[in-house]
Coordinates of C-alpha atoms in Angstrom, one line a residue:
X24 CA 8.0 -4.6 -59.8
X25 CA 8.2 -5.6 -56.1
X26 CA 7.0 -9.0 -55.0
X27 CA 4.1 -7.4 -53.0
X28 CA 2.7 -5.7 -56.0
X29 CA -0.9 -6.6 -56.7
X30 CA -0.1 -7.5 -60.3
X31 CA 2.1 -10.3 -59.0
X32 CA -1.2 -11.9 -57.7
X33 CA -2.5 -12.3 -61.3
X34 CA -2.6 -16.0 -62.3
X35 CA -1.9 -19.2 -60.3
X36 CA -5.6 -19.4 -59.5
X37 CA -6.9 -22.5 -57.8
X38 CA -8.4 -25.5 -59.6
X39 CA -11.7 -26.4 -57.9
X40 CA -13.5 -29.7 -58.3
X41 CA -17.1 -29.2 -59.3
X42 CA -18.7 -32.0 -57.2
X43 CA -22.3 -32.3 -58.6
X44 CA -21.4 -32.2 -62.2
X45 CA -18.5 -34.6 -61.6
X46 CA -20.8 -37.1 -60.0
X47 CA -23.4 -36.6 -62.8
X48 CA -20.9 -37.5 -65.5
X49 CA -18.7 -40.0 -63.6
X50 CA -15.8 -37.7 -64.6
X51 CA -13.6 -35.3 -62.7
X52 CA -14.7 -31.8 -63.8
X53 CA -12.6 -28.9 -62.5
X54 CA -13.1 -25.2 -62.7
X55 CA -10.1 -22.7 -62.9
X56 CA -11.3 -20.2 -60.3
X57 CA -10.4 -17.0 -62.1
X58 CA -12.4 -14.8 -59.7
X59 CA -9.3 -15.2 -57.4
X60 CA -7.4 -12.7 -59.6
X61 CA -7.1 -9.1 -58.3
X62 CA -9.7 -7.9 -60.8
X63 CA -11.8 -11.0 -60.1
X64 CA -11.8 -12.3 -63.6
X65 CA -9.9 -14.3 -66.2
X66 CA -9.3 -11.1 -68.2
X67 CA -6.6 -9.9 -65.7
X68 CA -4.2 -12.2 -67.5
X69 CA -4.6 -10.6 -71.0
X70 CA -4.7 -7.1 -69.4
X71 CA -1.3 -7.7 -67.8
X72 CA 0.3 -9.0 -70.9
X73 CA -1.1 -6.3 -73.2
X74 CA 0.2 -3.5 -70.9
X75 CA 3.6 -5.1 -70.2
X76 CA 4.1 -5.7 -74.0
X77 CA 3.3 -2.0 -74.7
X78 CA 5.8 -0.9 -72.0
X79 CA 8.5 -3.3 -73.2
X80 CA 8.1 -2.1 -76.8
X81 CA 8.3 1.5 -75.6
X82 CA 4.9 2.3 -77.1
X83 CA 3.9 3.9 -73.8
X84 CA 5.4 5.3 -70.6
X85 CA 4.3 6.4 -67.2
X86 CA 1.5 9.1 -67.7
X87 CA 0.4 7.5 -71.0
X88 CA -3.0 6.3 -71.9
X89 CA -4.4 2.8 -72.6
X90 CA -7.7 2.9 -74.6
X91 CA -9.9 -0.2 -74.8
X92 CA -13.3 -1.3 -75.9
X93 CA -14.6 -3.9 -73.5
X94 CA -17.7 -5.6 -72.1
X95 CA -16.3 -4.8 -68.7
X96 CA -13.9 -7.5 -67.3
X97 CA -10.9 -6.6 -69.5
X98 CA -11.4 -3.0 -68.5
X99 CA -11.4 -3.9 -64.9
X100 CA -8.2 -5.9 -65.3
X101 CA -6.6 -3.0 -67.2
X102 CA -7.7 -0.6 -64.5
X103 CA -5.8 -2.8 -61.9
X104 CA -2.7 -3.0 -64.0
X105 CA -2.7 0.6 -65.3
X106 CA -2.9 1.9 -61.7
X107 CA 0.2 -0.1 -60.8
X108 CA 2.2 1.3 -63.8
X109 CA 1.0 4.9 -63.5
X110 CA -1.0 4.8 -66.7
X111 CA -4.3 6.4 -67.5
X112 CA -7.2 4.4 -68.8
X113 CA -10.1 5.2 -71.1
X114 CA -12.8 2.6 -71.5
X115 CA -15.5 2.4 -74.2
X116 CA -18.3 0.1 -73.0
X117 CA -21.8 -0.8 -74.4
X118 CA -24.6 0.7 -72.4
X119 CA -26.1 -2.8 -72.1
X120 CA -23.4 -4.1 -69.7
X121 CA -24.2 -4.6 -66.0
X122 CA -24.3 -1.5 -63.8
X123 CA -22.0 -3.4 -61.3
X124 CA -19.1 -3.6 -63.8
X125 CA -19.5 0.0 -64.8
X126 CA -19.4 1.1 -61.2
X127 CA -16.3 -0.9 -60.5
X128 CA -14.5 0.7 -63.5
X129 CA -15.4 4.1 -62.2
X130 CA -14.1 3.3 -58.7
X131 CA -10.9 2.0 -60.1
X132 CA -10.3 5.4 -61.9
X133 CA -11.1 4.5 -65.5
X134 CA -12.6 7.2 -67.7
X135 CA -15.8 5.5 -68.9
X136 CA -17.5 6.2 -72.3
X137 CA -20.8 4.4 -72.7
X138 CA -22.1 3.8 -76.2
X139 CA -25.0 2.1 -77.8
X140 CA -24.7 -1.6 -78.3
X141 CA -24.5 -2.2 -82.1
X142 CA -23.0 -5.0 -84.2
X143 CA -19.3 -5.1 -85.1
X144 CA -20.3 -4.3 -88.7
X145 CA -21.6 -0.9 -87.6
X146 CA -18.9 1.9 -87.5
X147 CA -20.3 2.9 -84.1
X148 CA -19.5 -0.4 -82.5
X149 CA -17.8 0.0 -79.2
X150 CA -14.5 -1.7 -80.4
X151 CA -14.3 0.6 -83.5
X152 CA -15.0 3.6 -81.4
X153 CA -12.2 2.8 -79.0
X154 CA -9.8 2.5 -81.9
X155 CA -10.8 5.9 -83.2
X156 CA -10.4 7.5 -79.8
X157 CA -6.9 6.0 -79.4
X158 CA -5.9 7.2 -82.9
X159 CA -7.1 10.7 -82.1
X160 CA -5.5 10.9 -78.7
X161 CA -2.1 9.6 -80.0
X162 CA -1.7 12.7 -82.2
X163 CA -1.5 15.0 -79.2
X164 CA -0.1 13.0 -76.3
X165 CA 3.5 12.9 -75.3
X166 CA 3.7 9.8 -73.1
X167 CA 2.1 7.4 -75.6
X168 CA -1.3 6.1 -76.3
X169 CA -2.0 2.4 -76.8
X170 CA -5.2 0.8 -78.1
X171 CA -5.4 -2.5 -76.2
X172 CA -7.2 -4.2 -79.1
X173 CA -7.9 -7.3 -77.0
X174 CA -9.8 -9.1 -79.7
X175 CA -7.1 -9.0 -82.4
X176 CA -4.0 -8.4 -80.3
X177 CA -2.5 -11.9 -80.0
X178 CA -0.5 -11.0 -76.9
X179 CA -3.8 -12.1 -75.4
X180 CA -3.4 -15.6 -76.7
X181 CA 0.2 -15.6 -75.5
X182 CA -0.9 -14.8 -72.0
X183 CA -2.8 -18.0 -71.8
X184 CA -0.1 -20.2 -73.4
X185 CA 2.4 -19.0 -70.9
X186 CA 0.2 -18.9 -67.8
X187 CA -3.2 -20.6 -67.9
X188 CA -2.3 -23.7 -70.0
X189 CA 0.9 -24.4 -67.9
X190 CA -1.1 -24.0 -64.6
X191 CA -3.8 -26.4 -65.8
X192 CA -1.1 -29.0 -66.8
X193 CA 0.7 -28.6 -63.5
X194 CA -2.4 -28.7 -61.3
X195 CA -3.7 -31.9 -63.0
X196 CA -0.3 -33.5 -63.0
X197 CA -0.6 -33.8 -66.8
X198 CA -3.7 -35.9 -66.5
X199 CA -6.1 -33.5 -68.2
X200 CA -8.2 -35.2 -71.0
X201 CA -10.3 -32.2 -72.1
X202 CA -10.7 -28.5 -71.9
X203 CA -13.6 -26.2 -72.8
X204 CA -14.6 -22.6 -72.5
X205 CA -16.6 -19.9 -74.1
X206 CA -15.1 -17.2 -76.4
X207 CA -15.2 -13.4 -76.2
X208 CA -11.9 -12.4 -77.7
X209 CA -10.8 -16.0 -78.2
X210 CA -7.6 -15.5 -76.3
X211 CA -8.3 -18.0 -73.5
X212 CA -9.5 -20.8 -75.7
X213 CA -6.7 -20.2 -78.2
X214 CA -3.9 -19.9 -75.6
X215 CA -5.0 -22.9 -73.5
X216 CA -5.6 -25.1 -76.6
X217 CA -2.1 -24.3 -78.0
X218 CA -0.4 -24.7 -74.6
X219 CA -2.1 -28.0 -73.8
X220 CA -1.8 -29.5 -77.3
X221 CA 1.9 -28.7 -77.2
X222 CA 2.1 -31.0 -74.2
X223 CA -0.3 -33.7 -75.3
X224 CA -2.0 -33.5 -78.8
X225 CA -4.7 -36.0 -77.6
X226 CA -6.2 -33.5 -75.2
X227 CA -9.6 -32.6 -76.6
X228 CA -10.5 -28.9 -76.9
X229 CA -14.1 -27.8 -77.2
X230 CA -15.8 -24.4 -77.6
X231 CA -18.7 -23.7 -75.2
X232 CA -20.9 -21.2 -77.0
X233 CA -24.0 -19.3 -75.8
X234 CA -27.1 -18.9 -78.0
X235 CA -26.9 -15.8 -80.3
X236 CA -23.2 -16.5 -81.1
X237 CA -22.1 -17.6 -84.5
X238 CA -19.0 -19.5 -83.4
X239 CA -20.7 -22.9 -82.8
X240 CA -22.0 -22.8 -86.4
X241 CA -18.5 -21.8 -87.6
X242 CA -16.8 -24.7 -85.8
X243 CA -19.4 -27.2 -86.9
X244 CA -20.3 -26.0 -90.4
X245 CA -17.7 -23.4 -91.3
X246 CA -20.5 -20.8 -91.5
X247 CA -21.0 -17.8 -89.3
X248 CA -24.7 -18.2 -88.5
X249 CA -26.5 -17.6 -85.2
X250 CA -29.9 -18.3 -83.6
X251 CA -31.4 -17.2 -80.4
X252 CA -30.0 -14.8 -77.8
X253 CA -28.3 -14.7 -74.5
X254 CA -28.0 -12.4 -71.4
X255 CA -24.4 -13.5 -70.8
X256 CA -21.9 -10.7 -71.1
X257 CA -18.5 -10.7 -72.8
X258 CA -18.9 -14.0 -74.6
X259 CA -20.3 -15.0 -78.0
X260 CA -19.5 -13.2 -81.3
X261 CA -20.3 -13.0 -84.9
X262 CA -16.8 -12.7 -86.2
X263 CA -13.5 -14.5 -86.3
X264 CA -10.9 -12.6 -84.3
X265 CA -7.1 -12.9 -84.7
X266 CA -7.0 -14.6 -81.3
X267 CA -9.8 -17.1 -82.2
X268 CA -8.1 -17.9 -85.5
X269 CA -5.3 -19.5 -83.5
X270 CA -7.5 -21.8 -81.4
X271 CA -7.1 -25.6 -82.0
X272 CA -10.7 -26.9 -81.6
X273 CA -11.9 -30.4 -81.8
X274 CA -15.6 -29.9 -80.9
X275 CA -18.2 -27.3 -80.0
X276 CA -21.3 -27.2 -77.8
X277 CA -24.1 -24.7 -77.5
X278 CA -26.0 -23.9 -74.4
X279 CA -29.1 -21.7 -73.6
X280 CA -29.3 -19.3 -70.7
X281 CA -31.8 -21.5 -68.8
X282 CA -29.4 -24.5 -68.6
X283 CA -26.5 -22.2 -67.7
X284 CA -28.3 -20.3 -65.0
X285 CA -29.6 -23.5 -63.4
X286 CA -25.9 -24.7 -63.1
X287 CA -24.9 -21.3 -61.6
X288 CA -27.7 -21.4 -59.0
X289 CA -27.0 -25.0 -58.2
X290 CA -23.3 -24.2 -57.5
X291 CA -24.3 -21.4 -55.1
X292 CA -26.6 -23.9 -53.2
X293 CA -24.2 -26.9 -53.2
X294 CA -20.7 -25.4 -53.0
X295 CA -21.2 -21.7 -52.1
X296 CA -19.5 -20.6 -55.3
X297 CA -21.0 -17.5 -56.8
X298 CA -20.4 -17.2 -60.6
X299 CA -21.6 -15.2 -63.6
X300 CA -23.6 -16.6 -66.5
X301 CA -20.6 -17.2 -68.7
X302 CA -19.3 -19.7 -66.2
X303 CA -22.6 -21.5 -66.4
X304 CA -22.1 -21.8 -70.2
X305 CA -18.6 -23.2 -69.6
X306 CA -19.8 -25.7 -67.0
X307 CA -22.5 -26.9 -69.3
X308 CA -19.9 -27.3 -72.1
X309 CA -17.7 -29.3 -69.6
X310 CA -20.7 -31.7 -68.9
X311 CA -21.3 -32.2 -72.6
X312 CA -17.6 -32.8 -73.3
X313 CA -17.4 -35.2 -70.3
X314 CA -20.3 -37.2 -71.6
X315 CA -18.8 -37.4 -75.1
X316 CA -15.3 -38.5 -73.8
X317 CA -16.7 -41.1 -71.4
X318 CA -16.3 -42.0 -67.7
X319 CA -13.3 -41.2 -65.5
X320 CA -11.9 -38.5 -67.7
X321 CA -10.5 -35.2 -66.3
X322 CA -12.1 -32.1 -67.8
X323 CA -11.2 -28.5 -67.0
X324 CA -13.1 -25.3 -67.7
X325 CA -12.9 -21.6 -66.7
X326 CA -14.9 -20.1 -63.9
X327 CA -14.6 -16.7 -65.5
X328 CA -15.7 -14.2 -62.8
X329 CA -17.7 -13.5 -59.6
X330 CA -21.4 -13.6 -60.1
X331 CA -22.0 -10.6 -57.9
X332 CA -21.0 -8.2 -60.7
X333 CA -24.2 -9.3 -62.5
X334 CA -26.5 -9.1 -59.5
X335 CA -28.9 -6.7 -61.2
X336 CA -29.5 -9.3 -63.8
X337 CA -29.0 -12.9 -62.7
X338 CA -30.1 -12.3 -59.0
X339 CA -33.0 -10.0 -60.0
X340 CA -36.3 -11.7 -59.9
X341 CA -38.1 -9.2 -62.1
X342 CA -35.4 -9.2 -64.7
X343 CA -35.3 -13.0 -64.8
X344 CA -39.1 -13.2 -65.1
X345 CA -39.0 -10.6 -68.0
X346 CA -36.7 -12.9 -69.9
X347 CA -38.6 -16.1 -69.0
X348 CA -35.5 -17.4 -67.2
X349 CA -35.5 -19.7 -64.1
X350 CA -35.8 -18.0 -60.7
X351 CA -34.0 -19.8 -57.8
X352 CA -36.3 -20.5 -54.9
X353 CA -34.1 -18.6 -52.5
X354 CA -34.3 -15.3 -54.5

């Protein structure tokens, strides 16, 4: 792959100091700006590793098909990577996901299958439907069909051990004291926790969880229990994935949408950084971790993606009012 290839731009994203929350906590809180990736999200990393692994293992060749169930961002990352390798892409996505993400997927050439949003326990869950589609297609396709399986394919975790963790270590000159992020597949938290702990086992790793997810309860009480709900997309789950199983977690924090969105809106006003709701959950977790670790510590979190791909929700006054969520004065 030539050096000018777009997939060579995946990773090595900037580490940005979040000024207001750093001052609030008397710590140095940094965000890994994953919206600088070609597909504008952290999921580009897993997408690249999943496709490259399938190609290296001869499971697929040019003209083959990648099938994946996704809330959107992994699909967008896969669309960028598949186009580069001459692969076709079929995406199964819940109807509840933002119209912006679905439109991006279509523009990037993905074949989109929208399904009802149902729990993982339901056989019609989007992840299970994507596996069935991959299995059916593989019986009649000559160039290979691969189910991405981002939730339980631990190549996802490997992507973040190799790239994200090493980048954070290098960008902080090894002075990182804590890391936190939310979990969708679990790959980012698992990979970064393993990568950083391998370098310094004293680095504290925390889960940042939205309401409606069962993982906070699992980390704290070893029980998969949930309460409340969240408008955030792609994070929070009611099951333990193969990727999440690998995560080395010291603590967990839970944040509601009101707190998360206030942080998102504040960052737009103060630093001109436009992020999605999951980044708000992550920043809230970083604040809580910083307060727990004490002053002058260095905390890193993930700025997952660009907020404009959720404009119909988080920048929609009527939608926010319908959910009793804060409306920024400039909206």
